[in-house]
Coordinates of C-alpha atoms in Angstrom, one line a residue:
X1082 CA -33.2 -74.3 -6.8
X1083 CA -29.6 -73.4 -7.6
X1084 CA -27.6 -76.7 -7.9
X1085 CA -24.2 -75.2 -8.7
X1086 CA -22.6 -71.8 -8.7
X1087 CA -19.3 -70.4 -9.9
X1088 CA -17.9 -66.9 -9.4
X1089 CA -14.7 -66.0 -11.2
X1090 CA -13.1 -62.7 -10.3
X1091 CA -9.4 -61.8 -11.1
X1092 CA -7.5 -60.5 -8.1
X1093 CA -4.1 -60.3 -9.8
X1094 CA -2.2 -57.0 -10.4
X1095 CA -0.7 -58.5 -13.6
X1096 CA -1.8 -56.7 -16.9
X1097 CA -4.1 -58.9 -18.9
X1098 CA -5.1 -61.3 -16.1
X1099 CA -8.6 -59.7 -16.0
X1100 CA -9.4 -60.7 -19.5
X1101 CA -10.3 -63.8 -21.4
X1102 CA -9.8 -63.1 -25.1
X1103 CA -11.8 -65.4 -27.5
X1104 CA -10.5 -66.1 -31.0
X1105 CA -12.3 -67.5 -34.1
X1106 CA -12.5 -71.1 -32.8
X1107 CA -15.0 -72.2 -30.1
X1108 CA -12.9 -73.0 -27.1
X1109 CA -13.7 -73.4 -23.4
X1110 CA -13.1 -70.1 -21.7
X1111 CA -10.2 -70.1 -19.2
X1112 CA -8.7 -67.3 -17.2
X1113 CA -5.0 -66.4 -17.3
X1114 CA -4.6 -68.2 -14.0
X1115 CA -6.1 -71.4 -15.4
X1116 CA -9.7 -71.3 -14.1
X1117 CA -12.2 -72.8 -16.5
X1118 CA -15.5 -71.1 -16.9
X1119 CA -17.7 -74.0 -15.8
X1120 CA -20.1 -75.2 -13.1
X1121 CA -20.4 -78.5 -11.3
X1122 CA -23.8 -79.8 -10.1
X1123 CA -25.8 -82.9 -9.2
X1124 CA -28.7 -83.5 -11.6
X1125 CA -32.1 -83.0 -9.9
X1126 CA -35.0 -85.6 -10.0
X1127 CA -36.3 -84.0 -13.3
X1128 CA -33.0 -84.5 -15.1
X1129 CA -33.4 -81.0 -16.5
X1130 CA -31.1 -78.1 -15.7
X1131 CA -30.6 -74.5 -17.0
X1132 CA -26.9 -73.5 -17.2
X1133 CA -26.7 -69.7 -17.2
X1134 CA -23.7 -67.3 -17.5
X1135 CA -23.5 -63.5 -16.8
X1136 CA -20.3 -61.7 -17.8
X1137 CA -18.9 -58.3 -18.8
X1138 CA -18.1 -58.2 -22.5
X1139 CA -15.8 -55.6 -24.2
X1140 CA -16.0 -55.8 -28.0
X1141 CA -15.0 -53.6 -31.0
X1142 CA -17.3 -54.4 -33.9
X1143 CA -17.4 -58.1 -33.1
X1144 CA -20.0 -60.8 -32.6
X1145 CA -19.4 -63.4 -29.9
X1146 CA -20.6 -66.9 -30.0
X1147 CA -21.2 -69.0 -26.8
X1148 CA -21.7 -72.8 -26.5
X1149 CA -22.2 -75.4 -23.8
X1150 CA -19.6 -78.2 -23.6
X1151 CA -19.5 -81.5 -21.6
X1152 CA -15.7 -81.5 -21.7
X1153 CA -12.9 -79.1 -20.7
X1154 CA -11.3 -79.4 -24.2
X1155 CA -14.6 -78.3 -25.7
X1156 CA -17.1 -80.9 -26.9
X1157 CA -20.3 -79.4 -28.2
X1158 CA -23.3 -80.9 -26.3
X1159 CA -25.5 -80.4 -29.3
X1160 CA -26.3 -78.0 -32.2
X1161 CA -29.0 -76.2 -30.2
X1162 CA -26.5 -75.6 -27.4
X1163 CA -24.2 -73.7 -29.7
X1164 CA -25.1 -70.1 -30.4
X1165 CA -22.8 -69.7 -33.4
X1166 CA -25.2 -67.2 -35.1
X1167 CA -24.1 -64.9 -32.3
X1168 CA -25.1 -64.2 -28.8
X1169 CA -23.6 -60.7 -28.3
X1170 CA -22.8 -58.2 -31.0
X1171 CA -21.2 -54.8 -31.0
X1172 CA -21.4 -52.2 -33.8
X1173 CA -18.5 -50.2 -32.5
X1174 CA -16.5 -50.2 -29.3
X1175 CA -19.1 -51.4 -26.8
X1176 CA -19.2 -52.7 -23.2
X1177 CA -22.1 -54.8 -22.1
X1178 CA -23.2 -57.2 -19.4
X1179 CA -24.1 -60.3 -21.4
X1180 CA -26.5 -63.1 -20.2
X1181 CA -26.7 -66.4 -22.0
X1182 CA -28.5 -69.6 -20.9
X1183 CA -28.7 -73.2 -22.1
X1184 CA -31.3 -75.9 -21.2
X1185 CA -29.7 -79.3 -20.6
X1186 CA -32.2 -82.1 -20.5
X1187 CA -32.1 -85.9 -20.1
X1188 CA -29.5 -86.0 -17.3
X1189 CA -29.5 -88.9 -14.8
X1190 CA -30.9 -87.7 -11.4
X1191 CA -28.4 -87.8 -8.6
X1192 CA -25.4 -87.9 -11.0
X1193 CA -22.7 -85.2 -10.7
X1194 CA -22.0 -83.3 -13.9
X1195 CA -19.7 -80.4 -15.0
X1196 CA -20.6 -78.1 -17.8
X1197 CA -18.2 -75.7 -19.5
X1198 CA -18.9 -72.5 -21.5
X1199 CA -17.1 -72.0 -24.8
X1200 CA -16.7 -68.8 -26.6
X1201 CA -15.5 -67.5 -30.0
X1202 CA -15.6 -64.4 -32.2
X1203 CA -17.3 -64.7 -35.6
X1204 CA -14.2 -62.9 -36.9
X1205 CA -11.0 -62.8 -34.9
X1206 CA -10.3 -59.3 -33.6
X1207 CA -10.8 -57.3 -30.5
X1208 CA -13.1 -58.7 -27.8
X1209 CA -12.6 -59.7 -24.1
X1210 CA -14.6 -61.2 -21.3
X1211 CA -13.4 -59.0 -18.4
X1212 CA -13.6 -60.0 -14.7
X1213 CA -12.3 -58.7 -11.4
X1214 CA -9.4 -56.5 -10.6
X1215 CA -8.0 -54.4 -13.4
X1216 CA -4.2 -54.5 -12.9
X1217 CA -3.0 -52.5 -9.9
X1218 CA -5.6 -49.7 -10.2
X1219 CA -7.9 -51.3 -7.7
X1220 CA -10.8 -50.9 -10.1
X1221 CA -12.9 -54.0 -10.7
X1222 CA -15.0 -55.5 -13.5
X1223 CA -18.0 -57.6 -12.4
X1224 CA -17.2 -61.3 -11.9
X1225 CA -18.2 -64.0 -14.3
X1226 CA -21.2 -65.9 -12.8
X1227 CA -22.2 -69.4 -13.9
X1228 CA -25.2 -71.1 -12.4
X1229 CA -26.8 -74.5 -12.7
X1230 CA -30.6 -74.2 -11.9
X1231 CA -33.0 -77.1 -11.4
X1232 CA -35.9 -77.2 -13.9
X1233 CA -39.2 -79.0 -13.7
X1234 CA -39.8 -82.4 -15.5
X1235 CA -42.1 -80.8 -18.0
X1236 CA -40.8 -77.9 -20.0
X1237 CA -43.1 -76.1 -22.5
X1238 CA -41.3 -75.8 -25.9
X1239 CA -42.3 -74.4 -29.3
X1240 CA -41.1 -72.9 -32.5

């Protein structure tokens, strides 16, 4: 069951508004118009939720990190929710749809939560999460989609 859903898609004709440009520090992603990349949801009876994000990534020989935060100013939920070894890499100028997910367990059933997605480049340079209208051309990038999905009480894990 989908507990929360966010769709972010620029509709501005201003140059640069269709891009979120990460730097070398993990920070909650935010659009030029001030929308945080986050999702709000009420925890299911199991207390277990998957937070997933699908986005369009442009990168030039960069590796992007993604992390789950419990605060808009970026607060790492835990080491295993921070993909600082890289979640998306480009070996030249590449454009990819990138999917990343996090499993958040131990939540209190019936309590409302918000989770934010942070991003960074392993080395600061040229990368962008693109979304929606590309200036005044009328061409569009795919939206950023963030979902909170209910998980069962028992989750099989391993190493």
